[in-house]
PDB file of C-alpha atoms in Angstrom:
ATOM      1  CA  MET A  13      60.953  49.861 -33.688  1.00  0.00           C
ATOM      2  CA  CYS A  14      62.659  46.563 -34.416  1.00  0.00           C
ATOM      3  CA  ARG A  15      66.458  46.381 -33.682  1.00  0.00           C
ATOM      4  CA  ALA A  16      68.896  43.618 -34.783  1.00  0.00           C
ATOM      5  CA  THR A  17      72.387  43.217 -33.134  1.00  0.00           C
ATOM      6  CA  ASN A  18      75.373  40.881 -33.681  1.00  0.00           C
ATOM      7  CA  ARG A  19      79.245  41.051 -33.256  1.00  0.00           C
ATOM      8  CA  SER A  20      79.660  43.043 -36.423  1.00  0.00           C
ATOM      9  CA  GLY A  21      77.171  45.831 -35.740  1.00  0.00           C
ATOM     10  CA  VAL A  22      73.594  47.048 -35.220  1.00  0.00           C
ATOM     11  CA  ASP A  23      70.686  47.953 -37.464  1.00  0.00           C
ATOM     12  CA  GLU A  24      67.060  48.931 -36.823  1.00  0.00           C
ATOM     13  CA  THR A  25      63.793  49.930 -38.500  1.00  0.00           C
ATOM     14  CA  GLN A  26      60.724  51.699 -37.220  1.00  0.00           C
ATOM     15  CA  GLY A  27      57.170  52.749 -38.053  1.00  0.00           C
ATOM     16  CA  ASN A  28      54.208  54.589 -36.457  1.00  0.00           C
ATOM     17  CA  PHE A  29      51.297  52.641 -34.789  1.00  0.00           C
ATOM     18  CA  VAL A  30      47.921  54.333 -34.180  1.00  0.00           C
ATOM     19  CA  CYS A  31      45.021  52.532 -32.306  1.00  0.00           C
ATOM     20  CA  GLU A  32      41.693  54.296 -32.667  1.00  0.00           C
ATOM     21  CA  GLY A  33      39.109  53.829 -29.891  1.00  0.00           C
ATOM     22  CA  LYS A  34      35.796  51.956 -30.470  1.00  0.00           C
ATOM     23  CA  GLU A  35      32.669  51.256 -28.333  1.00  0.00           C
ATOM     24  CA  ALA A  36      33.304  50.033 -24.802  1.00  0.00           C
ATOM     25  CA  ILE A  37      31.468  46.729 -25.582  1.00  0.00           C
ATOM     26  CA  VAL A  38      32.230  44.756 -28.739  1.00  0.00           C
ATOM     27  CA  ARG A  39      28.811  43.945 -30.210  1.00  0.00           C
ATOM     28  CA  LYS A  40      29.871  42.451 -33.541  1.00  0.00           C
ATOM     29  CA  SER A  41      30.811  38.803 -33.933  1.00  0.00           C
ATOM     30  CA  GLN A  42      34.547  38.171 -34.011  1.00  0.00           C
ATOM     31  CA  LEU A  43      34.066  34.945 -36.001  1.00  0.00           C
ATOM     32  CA  SER A  44      34.948  34.648 -39.646  1.00  0.00           C
ATOM     33  CA  LYS A  45      32.203  34.780 -42.261  1.00  0.00           C
ATOM     34  CA  GLU A  46      32.572  31.040 -42.951  1.00  0.00           C
ATOM     35  CA  MET A  47      32.024  30.100 -39.281  1.00  0.00           C
ATOM     36  CA  GLN A  48      29.056  32.439 -38.957  1.00  0.00           C
ATOM     37  CA  ALA A  49      27.407  30.849 -41.980  1.00  0.00           C
ATOM     38  CA  GLY A  50      27.828  27.358 -40.485  1.00  0.00           C
ATOM     39  CA  ILE A  51      26.248  28.342 -37.160  1.00  0.00           C
ATOM     40  CA  GLN A  52      23.293  30.028 -38.884  1.00  0.00           C
ATOM     41  CA  SER A  53      22.613  26.919 -40.984  1.00  0.00           C
ATOM     42  CA  THR A  54      22.424  24.878 -37.757  1.00  0.00           C
ATOM     43  CA  LEU A  55      19.982  27.316 -36.152  1.00  0.00           C
ATOM     44  CA  ASP A  56      17.720  26.986 -39.207  1.00  0.00           C
ATOM     45  CA  LEU A  57      17.011  23.303 -38.351  1.00  0.00           C
ATOM     46  CA  ASP A  58      14.501  21.948 -35.811  1.00  0.00           C
ATOM     47  CA  GLU A  59      15.172  19.276 -33.143  1.00  0.00           C
ATOM     48  CA  HIS A  60      14.710  16.534 -35.780  1.00  0.00           C
ATOM     49  CA  GLY A  61      17.224  18.133 -38.215  1.00  0.00           C
ATOM     50  CA  LEU A  62      14.503  19.338 -40.596  1.00  0.00           C
ATOM     51  CA  PRO A  63      14.531  22.877 -42.112  1.00  0.00           C
ATOM     52  CA  LEU A  64      12.425  25.298 -40.068  1.00  0.00           C
ATOM     53  CA  ALA A  65      11.299  26.979 -43.281  1.00  0.00           C
ATOM     54  CA  ASP A  66       8.913  24.058 -43.882  1.00  0.00           C
ATOM     55  CA  PHE A  67       7.039  24.961 -40.672  1.00  0.00           C
ATOM     56  CA  ALA A  68       6.982  28.722 -41.117  1.00  0.00           C
ATOM     57  CA  ASP A  69       3.246  28.714 -41.730  1.00  0.00           C
ATOM     58  CA  VAL A  70       2.334  26.383 -38.791  1.00  0.00           C
ATOM     59  CA  PRO A  71      -0.012  28.209 -36.372  1.00  0.00           C
ATOM     60  CA  GLU A  72       0.811  28.578 -32.682  1.00  0.00           C
ATOM     61  CA  THR A  73      -2.242  26.520 -31.591  1.00  0.00           C
ATOM     62  CA  PHE A  74      -2.265  22.683 -31.456  1.00  0.00           C
ATOM     63  CA  PRO A  75      -5.162  20.225 -31.453  1.00  0.00           C
ATOM     64  CA  ALA A  76      -6.265  18.452 -28.257  1.00  0.00           C
ATOM     65  CA  PRO A  77      -4.061  15.502 -27.200  1.00  0.00           C
ATOM     66  CA  LYS A  78      -4.879  12.047 -28.516  1.00  0.00           C
ATOM     67  CA  PHE A  79      -3.236   8.771 -27.525  1.00  0.00           C
ATOM     68  CA  THR A  80      -2.341   6.810 -30.659  1.00  0.00           C
ATOM     69  CA  HIS A  81      -0.913   3.897 -28.641  1.00  0.00           C
ATOM     70  CA  ALA A  82      -2.704   3.017 -25.370  1.00  0.00           C
ATOM     71  CA  LEU A  83      -1.349   1.496 -22.169  1.00  0.00           C
ATOM     72  CA  ASN A  84      -1.363  -2.284 -21.784  1.00  0.00           C
ATOM     73  CA  ASN A  85      -2.183  -4.286 -18.657  1.00  0.00           C
ATOM     74  CA  VAL A  86       0.957  -5.271 -16.745  1.00  0.00           C
ATOM     75  CA  GLU A  87       1.303  -8.260 -14.392  1.00  0.00           C
ATOM     76  CA  ILE A  88       4.617  -8.995 -12.662  1.00  0.00           C
ATOM     77  CA  ALA A  89       6.049 -10.753  -9.619  1.00  0.00           C
ATOM     78  CA  GLU A  90       6.850  -8.713  -6.534  1.00  0.00           C
ATOM     79  CA  GLY A  91      10.335  -7.184  -6.793  1.00  0.00           C
ATOM     80  CA  SER A  92      10.500  -7.119 -10.607  1.00  0.00           C
ATOM     81  CA  ASP A  93      10.493  -3.742 -12.358  1.00  0.00           C
ATOM     82  CA  ALA A  94       7.330  -2.620 -14.171  1.00  0.00           C
ATOM     83  CA  HIS A  95       7.337  -0.672 -17.464  1.00  0.00           C
ATOM     84  CA  PHE A  96       4.488   1.344 -18.994  1.00  0.00           C
ATOM     85  CA  THR A  97       4.617   2.974 -22.450  1.00  0.00           C
ATOM     86  CA  CYS A  98       2.139   4.902 -24.591  1.00  0.00           C
ATOM     87  CA  ARG A  99       2.224   7.402 -27.469  1.00  0.00           C
ATOM     88  CA  VAL A 100       0.442  10.737 -27.726  1.00  0.00           C
ATOM     89  CA  GLU A 101       0.005  13.468 -30.344  1.00  0.00           C
ATOM     90  CA  PRO A 102       0.786  16.297 -31.011  1.00  0.00           C
ATOM     91  CA  ALA A 103       4.379  15.474 -30.124  1.00  0.00           C
ATOM     92  CA  SER A 104       5.684  18.952 -31.028  1.00  0.00           C
ATOM     93  CA  ASP A 105       3.383  20.915 -28.705  1.00  0.00           C
ATOM     94  CA  PRO A 106       5.620  22.688 -26.156  1.00  0.00           C
ATOM     95  CA  LYS A 107       2.584  23.180 -23.871  1.00  0.00           C
ATOM     96  CA  LEU A 108       1.746  19.463 -23.665  1.00  0.00           C
ATOM     97  CA  GLU A 109       1.745  18.190 -20.069  1.00  0.00           C
ATOM     98  CA  ILE A 110       1.923  14.519 -19.034  1.00  0.00           C
ATOM     99  CA  GLU A 111       0.646  13.202 -15.693  1.00  0.00           C
ATOM    100  CA  TRP A 112       0.666   9.644 -14.263  1.00  0.00           C
ATOM    101  CA  LEU A 113      -1.884   8.400 -11.699  1.00  0.00           C
ATOM    102  CA  ARG A 114      -2.604   5.245  -9.677  1.00  0.00           C
ATOM    103  CA  ASN A 115      -6.232   4.658  -8.696  1.00  0.00           C
ATOM    104  CA  GLY A 116      -6.919   8.306  -9.518  1.00  0.00           C
ATOM    105  CA  GLN A 117      -4.124   9.676  -7.303  1.00  0.00           C
ATOM    106  CA  PRO A 118      -1.128  11.505  -8.860  1.00  0.00           C
ATOM    107  CA  ILE A 119       2.213   9.657  -8.859  1.00  0.00           C
ATOM    108  CA  GLU A 120       5.228  11.739  -7.898  1.00  0.00           C
ATOM    109  CA  ALA A 121       8.409  11.158  -9.914  1.00  0.00           C
ATOM    110  CA  GLY A 122      11.376   9.940  -7.870  1.00  0.00           C
ATOM    111  CA  SER A 123      13.862   7.117  -7.427  1.00  0.00           C
ATOM    112  CA  LYS A 124      11.060   4.527  -7.504  1.00  0.00           C
ATOM    113  CA  TYR A 125       8.850   6.117 -10.191  1.00  0.00           C
ATOM    114  CA  ILE A 126      10.940   7.212 -13.197  1.00  0.00           C
ATOM    115  CA  MET A 127       9.000   9.124 -15.888  1.00  0.00           C
ATOM    116  CA  LYS A 128      10.116  10.234 -19.354  1.00  0.00           C
ATOM    117  CA  PHE A 129       8.557  11.997 -22.358  1.00  0.00           C
ATOM    118  CA  GLU A 130      10.433  12.201 -25.655  1.00  0.00           C
ATOM    119  CA  PHE A 131       9.193  12.574 -29.265  1.00  0.00           C
ATOM    120  CA  GLY A 132       5.603  11.800 -28.254  1.00  0.00           C
ATOM    121  CA  ILE A 133       6.571   8.605 -26.382  1.00  0.00           C
ATOM    122  CA  THR A 134       5.772   8.741 -22.661  1.00  0.00           C
ATOM    123  CA  THR A 135       7.086   6.037 -20.310  1.00  0.00           C
ATOM    124  CA  MET A 136       7.039   5.211 -16.608  1.00  0.00           C
ATOM    125  CA  TYR A 137       9.282   2.712 -14.816  1.00  0.00           C
ATOM    126  CA  ILE A 138       8.374   1.384 -11.357  1.00  0.00           C
ATOM    127  CA  LYS A 139      11.484   0.013  -9.686  1.00  0.00           C
ATOM    128  CA  GLY A 140      10.998  -2.789  -7.159  1.00  0.00           C
ATOM    129  CA  PRO A 141       7.189  -2.555  -6.753  1.00  0.00           C
ATOM    130  CA  TYR A 142       5.254  -4.295  -3.973  1.00  0.00           C
ATOM    131  CA  VAL A 143       1.813  -5.911  -3.918  1.00  0.00           C
ATOM    132  CA  GLU A 144       0.263  -2.728  -2.512  1.00  0.00           C
ATOM    133  CA  ASP A 145       1.464  -0.805  -5.610  1.00  0.00           C
ATOM    134  CA  SER A 146      -1.107  -2.675  -7.719  1.00  0.00           C
ATOM    135  CA  GLY A 147      -4.024  -0.721  -9.158  1.00  0.00           C
ATOM    136  CA  VAL A 148      -5.331   1.134 -12.212  1.00  0.00           C
ATOM    137  CA  ILE A 149      -2.526   3.115 -13.876  1.00  0.00           C
ATOM    138  CA  THR A 150      -3.576   6.211 -15.856  1.00  0.00           C
ATOM    139  CA  CYS A 151      -1.512   8.378 -18.214  1.00  0.00           C
ATOM    140  CA  ARG A 152      -3.140  11.779 -18.779  1.00  0.00           C
ATOM    141  CA  ALA A 153      -2.094  14.296 -21.471  1.00  0.00           C
ATOM    142  CA  LYS A 154      -3.246  17.916 -21.372  1.00  0.00           C
ATOM    143  CA  ASN A 155      -2.622  21.037 -23.480  1.00  0.00           C
ATOM    144  CA  LEU A 156      -4.404  24.324 -24.152  1.00  0.00           C
ATOM    145  CA  SER A 157      -6.936  22.588 -26.413  1.00  0.00           C
ATOM    146  CA  GLY A 158      -8.063  19.639 -24.281  1.00  0.00           C
ATOM    147  CA  VAL A 159      -7.313  16.446 -22.318  1.00  0.00           C
ATOM    148  CA  ASP A 160      -6.990  12.754 -23.160  1.00  0.00           C
ATOM    149  CA  GLU A 161      -5.997   9.719 -21.095  1.00  0.00           C
ATOM    150  CA  THR A 162      -5.327   5.998 -21.329  1.00  0.00           C
ATOM    151  CA  GLN A 163      -5.495   3.339 -18.612  1.00  0.00           C
ATOM    152  CA  GLY A 164      -4.161  -0.119 -17.826  1.00  0.00           C
ATOM    153  CA  ASN A 165      -4.375  -2.525 -14.886  1.00  0.00           C
ATOM    154  CA  PHE A 166      -1.208  -3.164 -12.887  1.00  0.00           C
ATOM    155  CA  VAL A 167      -0.991  -6.366 -10.819  1.00  0.00           C
ATOM    156  CA  CYS A 168       2.039  -7.082  -8.637  1.00  0.00           C
ATOM    157  CA  GLN A 169       1.844 -10.621  -7.270  1.00  0.00           C
ATOM    158  CA  SER A 170       3.504 -11.610  -4.020  1.00  0.00           C
ATOM    159  CA  LYS A 171       6.486 -13.938  -4.284  1.00  0.00           C
ATOM    160  CA  LEU A 172       5.330 -15.717  -1.125  1.00  0.00           C
ATOM    161  CA  THR A 173       2.036 -17.524  -1.617  1.00  0.00           C
ATOM    162  CA  TYR A 174       0.097 -18.877   1.360  1.00  0.00           C
ATOM    163  CA  PRO A 175      -2.821 -21.307   1.333  1.00  0.00           C
ATOM    164  CA  ALA A 176      -6.319 -20.146   2.151  1.00  0.00           C
ATOM    165  CA  PRO A 177      -7.048 -19.799   5.902  1.00  0.00           C
ATOM    166  CA  HIS A 178      -8.291 -22.856   7.765  1.00  0.00           C
ATOM    167  CA  PHE A 179      -9.565 -23.008  11.342  1.00  0.00           C
ATOM    168  CA  THR A 180      -7.986 -26.015  13.043  1.00  0.00           C
ATOM    169  CA  ILE A 181      -9.793 -25.335  16.343  1.00  0.00           C
ATOM    170  CA  GLY A 182     -13.154 -23.586  16.586  1.00  0.00           C
ATOM    171  CA  PHE A 183     -14.978 -22.308  19.655  1.00  0.00           C
ATOM    172  CA  ASP A 184     -17.996 -23.736  21.474  1.00  0.00           C
ATOM    173  CA  ASP A 185     -21.313 -22.127  22.304  1.00  0.00           C
ATOM    174  CA  VAL A 186     -21.049 -19.862  25.331  1.00  0.00           C
ATOM    175  CA  THR A 187     -23.802 -19.254  27.895  1.00  0.00           C
ATOM    176  CA  ILE A 188     -23.215 -16.908  30.809  1.00  0.00           C
ATOM    177  CA  THR A 189     -25.075 -14.873  33.383  1.00  0.00           C
ATOM    178  CA  GLU A 190     -25.430 -11.152  32.902  1.00  0.00           C
ATOM    179  CA  GLY A 191     -22.389  -9.408  34.381  1.00  0.00           C
ATOM    180  CA  GLN A 192     -19.935 -12.258  33.768  1.00  0.00           C
ATOM    181  CA  ASP A 193     -17.224 -11.846  31.153  1.00  0.00           C
ATOM    182  CA  ALA A 194     -17.325 -13.981  27.989  1.00  0.00           C
ATOM    183  CA  TYR A 195     -14.279 -15.408  26.237  1.00  0.00           C
ATOM    184  CA  PHE A 196     -13.942 -16.872  22.716  1.00  0.00           C
ATOM    185  CA  ALA A 197     -10.778 -18.391  21.240  1.00  0.00           C
ATOM    186  CA  CYS A 198      -9.940 -20.337  18.082  1.00  0.00           C
ATOM    187  CA  LYS A 199      -6.877 -21.367  16.094  1.00  0.00           C
ATOM    188  CA  VAL A 200      -6.275 -20.626  12.405  1.00  0.00           C
ATOM    189  CA  GLU A 201      -3.591 -21.528   9.853  1.00  0.00           C
ATOM    190  CA  PRO A 202      -1.297 -20.304   8.263  1.00  0.00           C
ATOM    191  CA  THR A 203       0.135 -18.548  11.309  1.00  0.00           C
ATOM    192  CA  ASP A 204       3.016 -16.755   9.512  1.00  0.00           C
ATOM    193  CA  ASP A 205       1.030 -15.038   6.735  1.00  0.00           C
ATOM    194  CA  PRO A 206       1.533 -11.245   7.152  1.00  0.00           C
ATOM    195  CA  LYS A 207      -1.543 -10.611   4.978  1.00  0.00           C
ATOM    196  CA  LEU A 208      -3.887 -12.692   7.160  1.00  0.00           C
ATOM    197  CA  GLU A 209      -6.787 -10.605   8.499  1.00  0.00           C
ATOM    198  CA  VAL A 210      -9.026 -11.720  11.371  1.00  0.00           C
ATOM    199  CA  GLN A 211     -12.465 -10.199  11.897  1.00  0.00           C
ATOM    200  CA  TRP A 212     -15.100 -10.844  14.558  1.00  0.00           C
ATOM    201  CA  LEU A 213     -18.830 -10.460  13.896  1.00  0.00           C
ATOM    202  CA  ARG A 214     -22.096 -10.692  15.836  1.00  0.00           C
ATOM    203  CA  ASN A 215     -25.151 -11.677  13.801  1.00  0.00           C
ATOM    204  CA  GLY A 216     -23.176 -10.791  10.659  1.00  0.00           C
ATOM    205  CA  ALA A 217     -22.240  -7.271  11.798  1.00  0.00           C
ATOM    206  CA  PRO A 218     -18.555  -6.451  12.445  1.00  0.00           C
ATOM    207  CA  ILE A 219     -17.472  -6.038  16.072  1.00  0.00           C
ATOM    208  CA  GLU A 220     -15.235  -3.036  16.726  1.00  0.00           C
ATOM    209  CA  ALA A 221     -12.377  -3.450  19.201  1.00  0.00           C
ATOM    210  CA  GLY A 222     -12.624  -1.279  22.304  1.00  0.00           C
ATOM    211  CA  SER A 223     -12.786  -1.289  26.078  1.00  0.00           C
ATOM    212  CA  LYS A 224     -15.688  -3.762  26.000  1.00  0.00           C
ATOM    213  CA  TYR A 225     -14.547  -5.969  23.119  1.00  0.00           C
ATOM    214  CA  ILE A 226     -10.852  -6.884  23.458  1.00  0.00           C
ATOM    215  CA  LEU A 227      -9.630  -8.580  20.272  1.00  0.00           C
ATOM    216  CA  LYS A 228      -6.277 -10.301  19.851  1.00  0.00           C
ATOM    217  CA  SER A 229      -4.552 -12.412  17.205  1.00  0.00           C
ATOM    218  CA  GLU A 230      -1.167 -13.903  18.096  1.00  0.00           C
ATOM    219  CA  PHE A 231       0.672 -17.032  16.944  1.00  0.00           C
ATOM    220  CA  GLY A 232      -2.410 -18.230  15.072  1.00  0.00           C
ATOM    221  CA  ILE A 233      -4.673 -17.864  18.139  1.00  0.00           C
ATOM    222  CA  ALA A 234      -7.582 -15.456  17.599  1.00  0.00           C
ATOM    223  CA  SER A 235      -9.432 -14.438  20.756  1.00  0.00           C
ATOM    224  CA  MET A 236     -12.196 -12.090  21.843  1.00  0.00           C
ATOM    225  CA  HIS A 237     -12.909 -11.060  25.427  1.00  0.00           C
ATOM    226  CA  ILE A 238     -16.316  -9.441  26.085  1.00  0.00           C
ATOM    227  CA  LYS A 239     -16.326  -7.496  29.349  1.00  0.00           C
ATOM    228  CA  TRP A 240     -19.615  -7.102  31.240  1.00  0.00           C
ATOM    229  CA  PRO A 241     -21.981  -8.252  28.490  1.00  0.00           C
ATOM    230  CA  PHE A 242     -25.744  -7.722  28.590  1.00  0.00           C
ATOM    231  CA  PRO A 243     -28.558  -9.919  27.208  1.00  0.00           C
ATOM    232  CA  GLU A 244     -28.749  -7.760  24.089  1.00  0.00           C
ATOM    233  CA  ASP A 245     -25.145  -8.783  23.313  1.00  0.00           C
ATOM    234  CA  SER A 246     -26.362 -12.345  22.681  1.00  0.00           C
ATOM    235  CA  GLY A 247     -26.257 -13.706  19.144  1.00  0.00           C
ATOM    236  CA  VAL A 248     -24.236 -15.746  16.658  1.00  0.00           C
ATOM    237  CA  ILE A 249     -20.540 -14.973  17.063  1.00  0.00           C
ATOM    238  CA  THR A 250     -18.380 -15.452  13.957  1.00  0.00           C
ATOM    239  CA  CYS A 251     -14.622 -15.348  13.601  1.00  0.00           C
ATOM    240  CA  ARG A 252     -13.581 -14.818   9.969  1.00  0.00           C
ATOM    241  CA  ALA A 253     -10.040 -15.179   8.616  1.00  0.00           C
ATOM    242  CA  LYS A 254      -9.062 -13.854   5.182  1.00  0.00           C
ATOM    243  CA  ASN A 255      -5.862 -13.685   3.114  1.00  0.00           C
ATOM    244  CA  LEU A 256      -4.969 -13.318  -0.572  1.00  0.00           C
ATOM    245  CA  SER A 257      -5.869 -16.979  -1.212  1.00  0.00           C
ATOM    246  CA  GLY A 258      -9.293 -17.268   0.399  1.00  0.00           C
ATOM    247  CA  VAL A 259     -11.604 -17.004   3.427  1.00  0.00           C
ATOM    248  CA  ASP A 260     -12.657 -19.307   6.268  1.00  0.00           C
ATOM    249  CA  GLU A 261     -14.798 -18.782   9.344  1.00  0.00           C
ATOM    250  CA  THR A 262     -16.023 -20.499  12.502  1.00  0.00           C
ATOM    251  CA  GLN A 263     -19.183 -19.759  14.512  1.00  0.00           C
ATOM    252  CA  GLY A 264     -20.764 -20.288  17.900  1.00  0.00           C
ATOM    253  CA  ASN A 265     -23.872 -19.144  19.761  1.00  0.00           C
ATOM    254  CA  PHE A 266     -23.506 -16.656  22.590  1.00  0.00           C
ATOM    255  CA  VAL A 267     -26.275 -16.407  25.200  1.00  0.00           C
ATOM    256  CA  CYS A 268     -26.159 -13.862  28.006  1.00  0.00           C
ATOM    257  CA  GLN A 269     -28.978 -14.602  30.434  1.00  0.00           C
ATOM    258  CA  SER A 270     -30.601 -11.817  32.423  1.00  0.00           C
ATOM    259  CA  LYS A 271     -30.333 -12.017  36.218  1.00  0.00           C
ATOM    260  CA  LEU A 272     -34.077 -11.365  36.407  1.00  0.00           C
ATOM    261  CA  THR A 273     -34.771 -14.402  34.212  1.00  0.00           C
ATOM    262  CA  LEU A 274     -32.649 -16.611  36.422  1.00  0.00           C
ATOM    263  CA  ASP A 275     -34.892 -15.865  39.397  1.00  0.00           C
ATOM    264  CA  LEU A 276     -37.718 -17.886  37.759  1.00  0.00           C
ATOM    265  CA  ASP A 277     -37.902 -21.583  36.890  1.00  0.00           C
ATOM    266  CA  GLU A 278     -39.066 -23.009  33.557  1.00  0.00           C
ATOM    267  CA  HIS A 279     -42.686 -22.622  34.698  1.00  0.00           C
ATOM    268  CA  GLY A 280     -42.208 -18.983  35.693  1.00  0.00           C
ATOM    269  CA  LEU A 281     -42.257 -19.809  39.433  1.00  0.00           C
ATOM    270  CA  PRO A 282     -39.834 -18.161  41.901  1.00  0.00           C
ATOM    271  CA  LEU A 283     -36.680 -20.086  42.598  1.00  0.00           C
ATOM    272  CA  ALA A 284     -36.667 -18.897  46.234  1.00  0.00           C
ATOM    273  CA  ASP A 285     -38.083 -22.273  47.272  1.00  0.00           C
ATOM    274  CA  PHE A 286     -34.901 -23.867  45.994  1.00  0.00           C
ATOM    275  CA  ALA A 287     -32.512 -21.360  47.563  1.00  0.00           C
ATOM    276  CA  ASP A 288     -30.965 -24.024  49.800  1.00  0.00           C
ATOM    277  CA  VAL A 289     -30.106 -26.317  46.891  1.00  0.00           C
ATOM    278  CA  PRO A 290     -26.317 -25.955  46.366  1.00  0.00           C
ATOM    279  CA  GLU A 291     -25.008 -25.223  42.899  1.00  0.00           C
ATOM    280  CA  THR A 292     -22.659 -28.015  41.804  1.00  0.00           C
ATOM    281  CA  PHE A 293     -20.193 -28.138  38.922  1.00  0.00           C
ATOM    282  CA  PRO A 294     -18.294 -31.111  37.523  1.00  0.00           C
ATOM    283  CA  ALA A 295     -14.566 -31.363  38.020  1.00  0.00           C
ATOM    284  CA  PRO A 296     -12.419 -29.213  35.689  1.00  0.00           C
ATOM    285  CA  LYS A 297     -11.297 -30.825  32.425  1.00  0.00           C
ATOM    286  CA  PHE A 298      -8.905 -29.399  29.843  1.00  0.00           C
ATOM    287  CA  THR A 299     -10.278 -29.817  26.310  1.00  0.00           C
ATOM    288  CA  HIS A 300      -7.106 -28.413  24.721  1.00  0.00           C
ATOM    289  CA  ALA A 301      -3.806 -29.310  26.373  1.00  0.00           C
ATOM    290  CA  LEU A 302      -0.532 -27.393  26.433  1.00  0.00           C
ATOM    291  CA  ASN A 303       2.033 -28.078  23.696  1.00  0.00           C
ATOM    292  CA  ASN A 304       5.780 -28.323  24.064  1.00  0.00           C
ATOM    293  CA  VAL A 305       7.488 -25.020  23.200  1.00  0.00           C
ATOM    294  CA  GLU A 306      11.089 -24.631  22.015  1.00  0.00           C
ATOM    295  CA  ILE A 307      12.490 -21.160  21.254  1.00  0.00           C
ATOM    296  CA  ALA A 308      15.782 -19.288  21.024  1.00  0.00           C
ATOM    297  CA  GLU A 309      16.996 -17.425  24.095  1.00  0.00           C
ATOM    298  CA  GLY A 310      15.549 -13.901  24.205  1.00  0.00           C
ATOM    299  CA  SER A 311      12.413 -14.763  22.176  1.00  0.00           C
ATOM    300  CA  ASP A 312       8.934 -14.638  23.739  1.00  0.00           C
ATOM    301  CA  ALA A 313       7.194 -17.889  24.650  1.00  0.00           C
ATOM    302  CA  HIS A 314       3.449 -18.477  24.281  1.00  0.00           C
ATOM    303  CA  PHE A 315       1.342 -21.198  25.987  1.00  0.00           C
ATOM    304  CA  THR A 316      -2.380 -21.792  25.436  1.00  0.00           C
ATOM    305  CA  CYS A 317      -4.880 -24.309  26.846  1.00  0.00           C
ATOM    306  CA  ARG A 318      -8.658 -24.473  27.206  1.00  0.00           C
ATOM    307  CA  GLU A 319     -10.943 -25.458  30.103  1.00  0.00           C
ATOM    308  CA  HIS A 320     -14.589 -26.049  29.168  1.00  0.00           C
ATOM    309  CA  ILE A 321     -16.358 -25.203  32.476  1.00  0.00           C
ATOM    310  CA  GLN A 322     -17.246 -21.593  33.372  1.00  0.00           C
ATOM    311  CA  HIS A 323     -17.188 -21.871  37.159  1.00  0.00           C
ATOM    312  CA  PRO A 324     -17.437 -18.630  39.179  1.00  0.00           C
ATOM    313  CA  ILE A 325     -14.779 -19.838  41.654  1.00  0.00           C
ATOM    314  CA  LEU A 326     -12.609 -21.829  39.257  1.00  0.00           C
ATOM    315  CA  GLN A 327      -8.937 -21.116  39.954  1.00  0.00           C
ATOM    316  CA  LEU A 328      -6.044 -21.537  37.533  1.00  0.00           C
ATOM    317  CA  ALA A 329      -2.366 -21.752  38.524  1.00  0.00           C
ATOM    318  CA  LEU A 330       0.766 -21.758  36.368  1.00  0.00           C
ATOM    319  CA  MET A 331       3.716 -23.818  37.660  1.00  0.00           C
ATOM    320  CA  MET A 332       7.272 -23.817  36.302  1.00  0.00           C
TER     321      MET A 332
END
């Protein structure tokens, strides 16, 4: 009913309304025919906007991957971003998988390694790489039909370049009696290179640090302390320093005499006849003096000097 009223009177009209029930869920589209036609025409196109009818006869299987554009070698300075790009077919294979590797080890995508694959173009960005990120970069593509890969060398050069190591002070030959400790020390430059590696060797074979061989490298001073050596520990001692720019080394002979050998003279006769002869040593003499040291309050201070005589009762004292 619809009723109209004003100051002069009232009038109304009415009619019957019947609503017939349908299914509980509306399954038919409520869009107009024109809108439905527009949506269907969009669904009939592929991701490139081409009619799907042209690919109706394409089989579900795809050929094995093949890189049509390989990776290039990349060389950058430390801190600069690196970019790798290659192209692989078939680009439309939904089962195609892309994997990136460095020196044969998989690279995990993240904030540093950003990987993308679109329209057959696969890319990887390395943000802020370091020298240790250098290596052989591999991009591997795999689908149900096979595998293909492409490789390129990645070199990240350090911004800070240091000269090749140089020993400014070597060490002398050392001769001791069995049971006495032996000490070797030398000085190498540059002292502030974080990539500088120091290695000790005996007769060309590396010496492993441990309770017998105590190795240290501080402030450019490389030292080795041999505790309770035996005659078989004798040989040519080498200290080798290596960094990204080169290698240098210094050598000295080490002789550990057996106590049994010391009981005989050069003719093989017993030394008992000379037991009353006192053993004399020259006065101590420093071959490497102390340097002046100036540091900021709170920092550690380091002093080094060398005395050339190995005297069993030599005493050292530090005075401030």
